Amino acid sequence: MSENPFSIDGKTKLENLIPLSEAYIKKLPRAEFQANPSFFESKTEKSLHQNENSFQYQESGFSQNQFTNTNDSIEKIAAEVGVCRNCVLCEKRTNTVPGMGVQNPLVMIIGEGPGFEEDKQGLPFVGPAGQLLDKMLTAINLSRGTNCFIANVVKCRPPQNRDPNPEEAKACRGFLERQINILKPKIILLLGRIATYHILDTAQGISTIHGQFFTYKTSFGEIPVMPIYHPSAVLRNEALKRPVWEDLKVFKKKLEEML
């Protein structure tokens, strides 16, 4: 039986994690966080309701054989992303941002796209929103250095951090689908409305469906998916801390049940 990643032995510290690049090591906050973090605490507790929904797997113009290629790898995808010119986002990028994390993750985290710091460093979620994301993950005993992989809907920064358009998302969709197929995460966490829109193919707003579970159908089976508010939205509006923390507790419970 797999070791439960949520068991707390008092020794788990962020500085003991092994990230995948020196650039990430320089940016990683050096701190230990509580399992029930004070930055999410509130006197008001809300009841939680989980809804099970499903949607059909979308090939987005890519063949199923491409996603089941046994010679494919995360490194190969990163190399292809590095020279990709399938959409206009390549014209002003500094670096591509293919993704980051372990190669056998329990959790895959999908955001919308790189921002200024991510474009500068070539790593996902290394700005202020990324620092908050690390705290959120650590609060439920997850980390990009031990049991998660972080990617985005698009691999290049949209100008002025605008929303990626459908053509840009479609150009990157094959890379993301291949990453999911190789990594085979047990569960997926979607960050914000853009990732939710493109991955779940739904017009429902994030304020309506956050904290609910959906079923994502892949070539190797079904994966539970939960959308939550994007960390950058939490930075802009502290009132979102409570619903995010409630969603994360439900997410943690679901993963524990799967192990």
PDB file of N, CA and C in Angstrom, residues 50-149:
ATOM      1  N   GLN A  50     -20.389  18.161  -2.080  1.00  0.00           N
ATOM      2  CA  GLN A  50     -19.668  17.700  -3.239  1.00  0.00           C
ATOM      3  C   GLN A  50     -20.662  17.239  -4.297  1.00  0.00           C
ATOM      4  N   ASN A  51     -20.451  17.684  -5.531  1.00  0.00           N
ATOM      5  CA  ASN A  51     -21.266  17.251  -6.651  1.00  0.00           C
ATOM      6  C   ASN A  51     -20.405  16.456  -7.613  1.00  0.00           C
ATOM      7  N   GLU A  52     -20.898  15.332  -8.049  1.00  0.00           N
ATOM      8  CA  GLU A  52     -20.175  14.529  -9.016  1.00  0.00           C
ATOM      9  C   GLU A  52     -20.733  14.837 -10.398  1.00  0.00           C
ATOM     10  N   ASN A  53     -19.887  15.297 -11.276  1.00  0.00           N
ATOM     11  CA  ASN A  53     -20.257  15.617 -12.637  1.00  0.00           C
ATOM     12  C   ASN A  53     -19.274  14.925 -13.559  1.00  0.00           C
ATOM     13  N   SER A  54     -19.575  14.904 -14.836  1.00  0.00           N
ATOM     14  CA  SER A  54     -18.649  14.324 -15.790  1.00  0.00           C
ATOM     15  C   SER A  54     -18.735  15.085 -17.099  1.00  0.00           C
ATOM     16  N   PHE A  55     -17.682  14.972 -17.879  1.00  0.00           N
ATOM     17  CA  PHE A  55     -17.680  15.564 -19.200  1.00  0.00           C
ATOM     18  C   PHE A  55     -16.863  14.669 -20.095  1.00  0.00           C
ATOM     19  N   GLN A  56     -17.037  14.812 -21.393  1.00  0.00           N
ATOM     20  CA  GLN A  56     -16.389  13.920 -22.332  1.00  0.00           C
ATOM     21  C   GLN A  56     -14.963  14.359 -22.622  1.00  0.00           C
ATOM     22  N   TYR A  57     -14.091  13.378 -22.789  1.00  0.00           N
ATOM     23  CA  TYR A  57     -12.706  13.616 -23.155  1.00  0.00           C
ATOM     24  C   TYR A  57     -12.657  14.256 -24.534  1.00  0.00           C
ATOM     25  N   GLN A  58     -11.941  15.362 -24.658  1.00  0.00           N
ATOM     26  CA  GLN A  58     -11.829  16.062 -25.919  1.00  0.00           C
ATOM     27  C   GLN A  58     -10.437  15.833 -26.507  1.00  0.00           C
ATOM     28  N   GLU A  59     -10.375  15.313 -27.728  1.00  0.00           N
ATOM     29  CA  GLU A  59      -9.080  15.069 -28.351  1.00  0.00           C
ATOM     30  C   GLU A  59      -8.476  16.343 -28.913  1.00  0.00           C
ATOM     31  N   SER A  60      -9.285  17.358 -29.180  1.00  0.00           N
ATOM     32  CA  SER A  60      -8.813  18.654 -29.658  1.00  0.00           C
ATOM     33  C   SER A  60      -7.927  18.522 -30.893  1.00  0.00           C
ATOM     34  N   GLY A  61      -8.254  17.588 -31.767  1.00  0.00           N
ATOM     35  CA  GLY A  61      -7.516  17.454 -33.012  1.00  0.00           C
ATOM     36  C   GLY A  61      -6.260  16.605 -32.931  1.00  0.00           C
ATOM     37  N   PHE A  62      -5.952  16.034 -31.769  1.00  0.00           N
ATOM     38  CA  PHE A  62      -4.762  15.207 -31.612  1.00  0.00           C
ATOM     39  C   PHE A  62      -5.183  13.743 -31.505  1.00  0.00           C
ATOM     40  N   SER A  63      -4.415  12.860 -32.117  1.00  0.00           N
ATOM     41  CA  SER A  63      -4.792  11.451 -32.146  1.00  0.00           C
ATOM     42  C   SER A  63      -4.574  10.787 -30.803  1.00  0.00           C
ATOM     43  N   GLN A  64      -5.391   9.790 -30.520  1.00  0.00           N
ATOM     44  CA  GLN A  64      -5.244   9.037 -29.280  1.00  0.00           C
ATOM     45  C   GLN A  64      -3.892   8.340 -29.229  1.00  0.00           C
ATOM     46  N   ASN A  65      -3.362   7.922 -30.384  1.00  0.00           N
ATOM     47  CA  ASN A  65      -2.070   7.254 -30.408  1.00  0.00           C
ATOM     48  C   ASN A  65      -0.954   8.165 -29.919  1.00  0.00           C
ATOM     49  N   GLN A  66      -1.090   9.463 -30.181  1.00  0.00           N
ATOM     50  CA  GLN A  66      -0.070  10.398 -29.725  1.00  0.00           C
ATOM     51  C   GLN A  66       0.016  10.408 -28.210  1.00  0.00           C
ATOM     52  N   PHE A  67      -1.142  10.250 -27.549  1.00  0.00           N
ATOM     53  CA  PHE A  67      -1.169  10.319 -26.091  1.00  0.00           C
ATOM     54  C   PHE A  67      -0.735   9.010 -25.437  1.00  0.00           C
ATOM     55  N   THR A  68      -0.661   7.926 -26.200  1.00  0.00           N
ATOM     56  CA  THR A  68      -0.280   6.641 -25.635  1.00  0.00           C
ATOM     57  C   THR A  68       1.094   6.182 -26.140  1.00  0.00           C
ATOM     58  N   ASN A  69       1.860   7.082 -26.724  1.00  0.00           N
ATOM     59  CA  ASN A  69       3.189   6.773 -27.229  1.00  0.00           C
ATOM     60  C   ASN A  69       4.116   6.434 -26.062  1.00  0.00           C
ATOM     61  N   THR A  70       4.604   5.198 -26.042  1.00  0.00           N
ATOM     62  CA  THR A  70       5.445   4.771 -24.924  1.00  0.00           C
ATOM     63  C   THR A  70       6.822   5.431 -24.951  1.00  0.00           C
ATOM     64  N   ASN A  71       7.187   6.042 -26.076  1.00  0.00           N
ATOM     65  CA  ASN A  71       8.474   6.725 -26.179  1.00  0.00           C
ATOM     66  C   ASN A  71       8.380   8.189 -25.778  1.00  0.00           C
ATOM     67  N   ASP A  72       7.202   8.647 -25.438  1.00  0.00           N
ATOM     68  CA  ASP A  72       7.014  10.037 -25.058  1.00  0.00           C
ATOM     69  C   ASP A  72       7.560  10.266 -23.653  1.00  0.00           C
ATOM     70  N   SER A  73       7.906  11.497 -23.350  1.00  0.00           N
ATOM     71  CA  SER A  73       8.427  11.824 -22.025  1.00  0.00           C
ATOM     72  C   SER A  73       8.193  13.288 -21.719  1.00  0.00           C
ATOM     73  N   ILE A  74       8.237  13.639 -20.440  1.00  0.00           N
ATOM     74  CA  ILE A  74       8.103  15.021 -20.018  1.00  0.00           C
ATOM     75  C   ILE A  74       9.237  15.865 -20.598  1.00  0.00           C
ATOM     76  N   GLU A  75      10.439  15.295 -20.653  1.00  0.00           N
ATOM     77  CA  GLU A  75      11.579  16.017 -21.203  1.00  0.00           C
ATOM     78  C   GLU A  75      11.398  16.279 -22.697  1.00  0.00           C
ATOM     79  N   LYS A  76      10.863  15.306 -23.407  1.00  0.00           N
ATOM     80  CA  LYS A  76      10.630  15.465 -24.843  1.00  0.00           C
ATOM     81  C   LYS A  76       9.598  16.562 -25.092  1.00  0.00           C
ATOM     82  N   ILE A  77       8.544  16.574 -24.280  1.00  0.00           N
ATOM     83  CA  ILE A  77       7.524  17.611 -24.418  1.00  0.00           C
ATOM     84  C   ILE A  77       8.126  18.983 -24.153  1.00  0.00           C
ATOM     85  N   ALA A  78       8.945  19.091 -23.102  1.00  0.00           N
ATOM     86  CA  ALA A  78       9.576  20.374 -22.777  1.00  0.00           C
ATOM     87  C   ALA A  78      10.443  20.865 -23.929  1.00  0.00           C
ATOM     88  N   ALA A  79      11.158  19.951 -24.574  1.00  0.00           N
ATOM     89  CA  ALA A  79      11.997  20.330 -25.709  1.00  0.00           C
ATOM     90  C   ALA A  79      11.148  20.818 -26.876  1.00  0.00           C
ATOM     91  N   GLU A  80      10.029  20.168 -27.122  1.00  0.00           N
ATOM     92  CA  GLU A  80       9.137  20.581 -28.205  1.00  0.00           C
ATOM     93  C   GLU A  80       8.505  21.934 -27.900  1.00  0.00           C
ATOM     94  N   VAL A  81       8.109  22.127 -26.644  1.00  0.00           N
ATOM     95  CA  VAL A  81       7.541  23.411 -26.240  1.00  0.00           C
ATOM     96  C   VAL A  81       8.567  24.522 -26.456  1.00  0.00           C
ATOM     97  N   GLY A  82       9.838  24.224 -26.182  1.00  0.00           N
ATOM     98  CA  GLY A  82      10.886  25.224 -26.280  1.00  0.00           C
ATOM     99  C   GLY A  82      11.076  25.796 -27.666  1.00  0.00           C
ATOM    100  N   VAL A  83      10.687  25.048 -28.699  1.00  0.00           N
ATOM    101  CA  VAL A  83      10.838  25.529 -30.083  1.00  0.00           C
ATOM    102  C   VAL A  83       9.487  25.719 -30.769  1.00  0.00           C
ATOM    103  N   CYS A  84       8.414  25.611 -30.004  1.00  0.00           N
ATOM    104  CA  CYS A  84       7.075  25.705 -30.590  1.00  0.00           C
ATOM    105  C   CYS A  84       6.793  27.111 -31.126  1.00  0.00           C
ATOM    106  N   ARG A  85       6.190  27.155 -32.307  1.00  0.00           N
ATOM    107  CA  ARG A  85       5.755  28.414 -32.902  1.00  0.00           C
ATOM    108  C   ARG A  85       4.351  28.250 -33.491  1.00  0.00           C
ATOM    109  N   ASN A  86       3.507  27.523 -32.746  1.00  0.00           N
ATOM    110  CA  ASN A  86       2.168  27.202 -33.228  1.00  0.00           C
ATOM    111  C   ASN A  86       1.150  28.316 -33.033  1.00  0.00           C
ATOM    112  N   CYS A  87       1.519  29.358 -32.292  1.00  0.00           N
ATOM    113  CA  CYS A  87       0.610  30.496 -32.121  1.00  0.00           C
ATOM    114  C   CYS A  87       1.411  31.767 -31.894  1.00  0.00           C
ATOM    115  N   VAL A  88       0.745  32.889 -31.831  1.00  0.00           N
ATOM    116  CA  VAL A  88       1.420  34.189 -31.743  1.00  0.00           C
ATOM    117  C   VAL A  88       2.119  34.416 -30.410  1.00  0.00           C
ATOM    118  N   LEU A  89       1.811  33.614 -29.395  1.00  0.00           N
ATOM    119  CA  LEU A  89       2.440  33.818 -28.092  1.00  0.00           C
ATOM    120  C   LEU A  89       3.956  33.602 -28.147  1.00  0.00           C
ATOM    121  N   CYS A  90       4.426  32.877 -29.143  1.00  0.00           N
ATOM    122  CA  CYS A  90       5.860  32.628 -29.249  1.00  0.00           C
ATOM    123  C   CYS A  90       6.632  33.900 -29.595  1.00  0.00           C
ATOM    124  N   GLU A  91       5.954  34.885 -30.155  1.00  0.00           N
ATOM    125  CA  GLU A  91       6.643  36.053 -30.706  1.00  0.00           C
ATOM    126  C   GLU A  91       7.255  36.953 -29.637  1.00  0.00           C
ATOM    127  N   LYS A  92       6.637  37.016 -28.451  1.00  0.00           N
ATOM    128  CA  LYS A  92       7.119  37.938 -27.428  1.00  0.00           C
ATOM    129  C   LYS A  92       7.559  37.244 -26.147  1.00  0.00           C
ATOM    130  N   ARG A  93       7.642  35.933 -26.171  1.00  0.00           N
ATOM    131  CA  ARG A  93       8.036  35.221 -24.962  1.00  0.00           C
ATOM    132  C   ARG A  93       9.528  35.393 -24.692  1.00  0.00           C
ATOM    133  N   THR A  94       9.889  35.356 -23.421  1.00  0.00           N
ATOM    134  CA  THR A  94      11.291  35.286 -23.025  1.00  0.00           C
ATOM    135  C   THR A  94      11.701  33.830 -22.865  1.00  0.00           C
ATOM    136  N   ASN A  95      10.863  33.078 -22.162  1.00  0.00           N
ATOM    137  CA  ASN A  95      11.066  31.642 -21.983  1.00  0.00           C
ATOM    138  C   ASN A  95       9.734  30.922 -22.106  1.00  0.00           C
ATOM    139  N   THR A  96       9.777  29.697 -22.565  1.00  0.00           N
ATOM    140  CA  THR A  96       8.601  28.850 -22.474  1.00  0.00           C
ATOM    141  C   THR A  96       8.522  28.284 -21.056  1.00  0.00           C
ATOM    142  N   VAL A  97       7.311  27.889 -20.660  1.00  0.00           N
ATOM    143  CA  VAL A  97       7.102  27.359 -19.310  1.00  0.00           C
ATOM    144  C   VAL A  97       6.345  26.036 -19.437  1.00  0.00           C
ATOM    145  N   PRO A  98       7.051  24.943 -19.728  1.00  0.00           N
ATOM    146  CA  PRO A  98       6.361  23.668 -19.951  1.00  0.00           C
ATOM    147  C   PRO A  98       5.733  23.065 -18.711  1.00  0.00           C
ATOM    148  N   GLY A  99       6.330  23.267 -17.548  1.00  0.00           N
ATOM    149  CA  GLY A  99       5.791  22.696 -16.314  1.00  0.00           C
ATOM    150  C   GLY A  99       6.909  22.341 -15.355  1.00  0.00           C
ATOM    151  N   MET A 100       6.508  21.896 -14.166  1.00  0.00           N
ATOM    152  CA  MET A 100       7.504  21.593 -13.137  1.00  0.00           C
ATOM    153  C   MET A 100       6.901  20.681 -12.081  1.00  0.00           C
ATOM    154  N   GLY A 101       7.692  19.731 -11.609  1.00  0.00           N
ATOM    155  CA  GLY A 101       7.241  18.854 -10.540  1.00  0.00           C
ATOM    156  C   GLY A 101       7.861  17.481 -10.658  1.00  0.00           C
ATOM    157  N   VAL A 102       7.308  16.545  -9.910  1.00  0.00           N
ATOM    158  CA  VAL A 102       7.815  15.176  -9.937  1.00  0.00           C
ATOM    159  C   VAL A 102       7.182  14.411 -11.085  1.00  0.00           C
ATOM    160  N   GLN A 103       7.813  13.290 -11.464  1.00  0.00           N
ATOM    161  CA  GLN A 103       7.341  12.549 -12.630  1.00  0.00           C
ATOM    162  C   GLN A 103       6.364  11.431 -12.285  1.00  0.00           C
ATOM    163  N   ASN A 104       6.070  11.261 -11.008  1.00  0.00           N
ATOM    164  CA  ASN A 104       5.022  10.313 -10.609  1.00  0.00           C
ATOM    165  C   ASN A 104       4.100  10.990  -9.594  1.00  0.00           C
ATOM    166  N   PRO A 105       3.445  12.077  -9.986  1.00  0.00           N
ATOM    167  CA  PRO A 105       2.697  12.888  -9.020  1.00  0.00           C
ATOM    168  C   PRO A 105       1.380  12.268  -8.586  1.00  0.00           C
ATOM    169  N   LEU A 106       1.023  12.523  -7.343  1.00  0.00           N
ATOM    170  CA  LEU A 106      -0.335  12.226  -6.912  1.00  0.00           C
ATOM    171  C   LEU A 106      -1.298  13.243  -7.516  1.00  0.00           C
ATOM    172  N   VAL A 107      -0.837  14.489  -7.592  1.00  0.00           N
ATOM    173  CA  VAL A 107      -1.704  15.598  -8.000  1.00  0.00           C
ATOM    174  C   VAL A 107      -1.081  16.358  -9.163  1.00  0.00           C
ATOM    175  N   MET A 108      -1.896  16.666 -10.169  1.00  0.00           N
ATOM    176  CA  MET A 108      -1.482  17.591 -11.219  1.00  0.00           C
ATOM    177  C   MET A 108      -2.272  18.876 -11.036  1.00  0.00           C
ATOM    178  N   ILE A 109      -1.558  19.992 -11.049  1.00  0.00           N
ATOM    179  CA  ILE A 109      -2.166  21.299 -10.855  1.00  0.00           C
ATOM    180  C   ILE A 109      -2.074  22.059 -12.168  1.00  0.00           C
ATOM    181  N   ILE A 110      -3.198  22.590 -12.641  1.00  0.00           N
ATOM    182  CA  ILE A 110      -3.226  23.268 -13.940  1.00  0.00           C
ATOM    183  C   ILE A 110      -3.746  24.691 -13.772  1.00  0.00           C
ATOM    184  N   GLY A 111      -2.918  25.659 -14.169  1.00  0.00           N
ATOM    185  CA  GLY A 111      -3.306  27.060 -14.173  1.00  0.00           C
ATOM    186  C   GLY A 111      -3.585  27.535 -15.582  1.00  0.00           C
ATOM    187  N   GLU A 112      -3.669  28.850 -15.754  1.00  0.00           N
ATOM    188  CA  GLU A 112      -4.015  29.372 -17.076  1.00  0.00           C
ATOM    189  C   GLU A 112      -2.803  29.615 -17.962  1.00  0.00           C
ATOM    190  N   GLY A 113      -1.760  30.266 -17.417  1.00  0.00           N
ATOM    191  CA  GLY A 113      -0.598  30.575 -18.233  1.00  0.00           C
ATOM    192  C   GLY A 113       0.456  31.313 -17.436  1.00  0.00           C
ATOM    193  N   PRO A 114       1.662  31.428 -17.986  1.00  0.00           N
ATOM    194  CA  PRO A 114       2.743  32.120 -17.288  1.00  0.00           C
ATOM    195  C   PRO A 114       2.483  33.618 -17.152  1.00  0.00           C
ATOM    196  N   GLY A 115       3.013  34.200 -16.071  1.00  0.00           N
ATOM    197  CA  GLY A 115       3.003  35.645 -15.894  1.00  0.00           C
ATOM    198  C   GLY A 115       4.403  36.187 -16.106  1.00  0.00           C
ATOM    199  N   PHE A 116       4.652  37.391 -15.605  1.00  0.00           N
ATOM    200  CA  PHE A 116       5.936  38.054 -15.817  1.00  0.00           C
ATOM    201  C   PHE A 116       7.101  37.239 -15.260  1.00  0.00           C
ATOM    202  N   GLU A 117       7.020  36.852 -13.976  1.00  0.00           N
ATOM    203  CA  GLU A 117       8.112  36.121 -13.349  1.00  0.00           C
ATOM    204  C   GLU A 117       8.304  34.747 -13.981  1.00  0.00           C
ATOM    205  N   GLU A 118       7.204  34.106 -14.348  1.00  0.00           N
ATOM    206  CA  GLU A 118       7.279  32.780 -14.955  1.00  0.00           C
ATOM    207  C   GLU A 118       7.952  32.858 -16.330  1.00  0.00           C
ATOM    208  N   ASP A 119       7.587  33.878 -17.098  1.00  0.00           N
ATOM    209  CA  ASP A 119       8.202  34.095 -18.408  1.00  0.00           C
ATOM    210  C   ASP A 119       9.692  34.386 -18.263  1.00  0.00           C
ATOM    211  N   LYS A 120      10.050  35.098 -17.226  1.00  0.00           N
ATOM    212  CA  LYS A 120      11.445  35.466 -16.977  1.00  0.00           C
ATOM    213  C   LYS A 120      12.287  34.254 -16.592  1.00  0.00           C
ATOM    214  N   GLN A 121      11.714  33.351 -15.777  1.00  0.00           N
ATOM    215  CA  GLN A 121      12.480  32.222 -15.244  1.00  0.00           C
ATOM    216  C   GLN A 121      12.243  30.897 -15.965  1.00  0.00           C
ATOM    217  N   GLY A 122      11.130  30.794 -16.717  1.00  0.00           N
ATOM    218  CA  GLY A 122      10.813  29.543 -17.382  1.00  0.00           C
ATOM    219  C   GLY A 122      10.239  28.491 -16.456  1.00  0.00           C
ATOM    220  N   LEU A 123       9.696  28.934 -15.309  1.00  0.00           N
ATOM    221  CA  LEU A 123       9.128  28.031 -14.312  1.00  0.00           C
ATOM    222  C   LEU A 123       7.713  28.482 -13.955  1.00  0.00           C
ATOM    223  N   PRO A 124       6.806  27.546 -13.673  1.00  0.00           N
ATOM    224  CA  PRO A 124       5.425  27.918 -13.353  1.00  0.00           C
ATOM    225  C   PRO A 124       5.247  28.377 -11.908  1.00  0.00           C
ATOM    226  N   PHE A 125       4.418  29.373 -11.726  1.00  0.00           N
ATOM    227  CA  PHE A 125       4.010  29.823 -10.388  1.00  0.00           C
ATOM    228  C   PHE A 125       5.204  30.123  -9.481  1.00  0.00           C
ATOM    229  N   VAL A 126       6.008  31.112  -9.874  1.00  0.00           N
ATOM    230  CA  VAL A 126       7.138  31.541  -9.048  1.00  0.00           C
ATOM    231  C   VAL A 126       6.987  32.991  -8.591  1.00  0.00           C
ATOM    232  N   GLY A 127       5.902  33.664  -8.990  1.00  0.00           N
ATOM    233  CA  GLY A 127       5.633  35.017  -8.527  1.00  0.00           C
ATOM    234  C   GLY A 127       4.845  34.992  -7.226  1.00  0.00           C
ATOM    235  N   PRO A 128       4.226  36.103  -6.853  1.00  0.00           N
ATOM    236  CA  PRO A 128       3.430  36.160  -5.615  1.00  0.00           C
ATOM    237  C   PRO A 128       2.321  35.110  -5.552  1.00  0.00           C
ATOM    238  N   ALA A 129       1.621  34.888  -6.660  1.00  0.00           N
ATOM    239  CA  ALA A 129       0.573  33.857  -6.672  1.00  0.00           C
ATOM    240  C   ALA A 129       1.170  32.474  -6.460  1.00  0.00           C
ATOM    241  N   GLY A 130       2.365  32.255  -6.996  1.00  0.00           N
ATOM    242  CA  GLY A 130       3.036  30.978  -6.805  1.00  0.00           C
ATOM    243  C   GLY A 130       3.474  30.752  -5.374  1.00  0.00           C
ATOM    244  N   GLN A 131       3.894  31.813  -4.712  1.00  0.00           N
ATOM    245  CA  GLN A 131       4.274  31.694  -3.307  1.00  0.00           C
ATOM    246  C   GLN A 131       3.061  31.327  -2.456  1.00  0.00           C
ATOM    247  N   LEU A 132       1.908  31.928  -2.770  1.00  0.00           N
ATOM    248  CA  LEU A 132       0.688  31.560  -2.051  1.00  0.00           C
ATOM    249  C   LEU A 132       0.287  30.129  -2.380  1.00  0.00           C
ATOM    250  N   LEU A 133       0.419  29.741  -3.641  1.00  0.00           N
ATOM    251  CA  LEU A 133       0.096  28.364  -4.023  1.00  0.00           C
ATOM    252  C   LEU A 133       0.939  27.369  -3.236  1.00  0.00           C
ATOM    253  N   ASP A 134       2.231  27.643  -3.078  1.00  0.00           N
ATOM    254  CA  ASP A 134       3.087  26.744  -2.297  1.00  0.00           C
ATOM    255  C   ASP A 134       2.577  26.607  -0.863  1.00  0.00           C
ATOM    256  N   LYS A 135       2.124  27.712  -0.281  1.00  0.00           N
ATOM    257  CA  LYS A 135       1.582  27.660   1.080  1.00  0.00           C
ATOM    258  C   LYS A 135       0.292  26.844   1.121  1.00  0.00           C
ATOM    259  N   MET A 136      -0.560  27.046   0.132  1.00  0.00           N
ATOM    260  CA  MET A 136      -1.814  26.297   0.068  1.00  0.00           C
ATOM    261  C   MET A 136      -1.545  24.799  -0.025  1.00  0.00           C
ATOM    262  N   LEU A 137      -0.607  24.427  -0.872  1.00  0.00           N
ATOM    263  CA  LEU A 137      -0.281  23.009  -1.044  1.00  0.00           C
ATOM    264  C   LEU A 137       0.342  22.419   0.214  1.00  0.00           C
ATOM    265  N   THR A 138       1.266  23.167   0.803  1.00  0.00           N
ATOM    266  CA  THR A 138       1.927  22.684   2.015  1.00  0.00           C
ATOM    267  C   THR A 138       0.920  22.461   3.130  1.00  0.00           C
ATOM    268  N   ALA A 139      -0.130  23.279   3.185  1.00  0.00           N
ATOM    269  CA  ALA A 139      -1.152  23.156   4.225  1.00  0.00           C
ATOM    270  C   ALA A 139      -1.863  21.811   4.170  1.00  0.00           C
ATOM    271  N   ILE A 140      -1.869  21.163   2.990  1.00  0.00           N
ATOM    272  CA  ILE A 140      -2.492  19.839   2.885  1.00  0.00           C
ATOM    273  C   ILE A 140      -1.441  18.782   2.508  1.00  0.00           C
ATOM    274  N   ASN A 141      -0.198  19.048   2.900  1.00  0.00           N
ATOM    275  CA  ASN A 141       0.915  18.112   2.730  1.00  0.00           C
ATOM    276  C   ASN A 141       1.199  17.753   1.274  1.00  0.00           C
ATOM    277  N   LEU A 142       1.098  18.751   0.414  1.00  0.00           N
ATOM    278  CA  LEU A 142       1.464  18.578  -0.981  1.00  0.00           C
ATOM    279  C   LEU A 142       2.590  19.545  -1.319  1.00  0.00           C
ATOM    280  N   SER A 143       3.326  19.235  -2.379  1.00  0.00           N
ATOM    281  CA  SER A 143       4.445  20.077  -2.793  1.00  0.00           C
ATOM    282  C   SER A 143       4.852  19.725  -4.211  1.00  0.00           C
ATOM    283  N   ARG A 144       5.254  20.739  -4.955  1.00  0.00           N
ATOM    284  CA  ARG A 144       5.774  20.497  -6.297  1.00  0.00           C
ATOM    285  C   ARG A 144       7.086  19.700  -6.254  1.00  0.00           C
ATOM    286  N   GLY A 145       7.727  19.654  -5.114  1.00  0.00           N
ATOM    287  CA  GLY A 145       8.986  18.941  -4.987  1.00  0.00           C
ATOM    288  C   GLY A 145       8.863  17.495  -4.570  1.00  0.00           C
ATOM    289  N   THR A 146       7.662  17.074  -4.135  1.00  0.00           N
ATOM    290  CA  THR A 146       7.525  15.702  -3.633  1.00  0.00           C
ATOM    291  C   THR A 146       6.394  14.904  -4.268  1.00  0.00           C
ATOM    292  N   ASN A 147       5.267  15.527  -4.555  1.00  0.00           N
ATOM    293  CA  ASN A 147       4.126  14.734  -5.016  1.00  0.00           C
ATOM    294  C   ASN A 147       3.180  15.460  -5.966  1.00  0.00           C
ATOM    295  N   CYS A 148       3.629  16.566  -6.566  1.00  0.00           N
ATOM    296  CA  CYS A 148       2.780  17.331  -7.493  1.00  0.00           C
ATOM    297  C   CYS A 148       3.531  17.675  -8.773  1.00  0.00           C
ATOM    298  N   PHE A 149       2.763  17.955  -9.811  1.00  0.00           N
ATOM    299  CA  PHE A 149       3.308  18.523 -11.045  1.00  0.00           C
ATOM    300  C   PHE A 149       2.423  19.705 -11.404  1.00  0.00           C
TER     301      PHE A 149
END
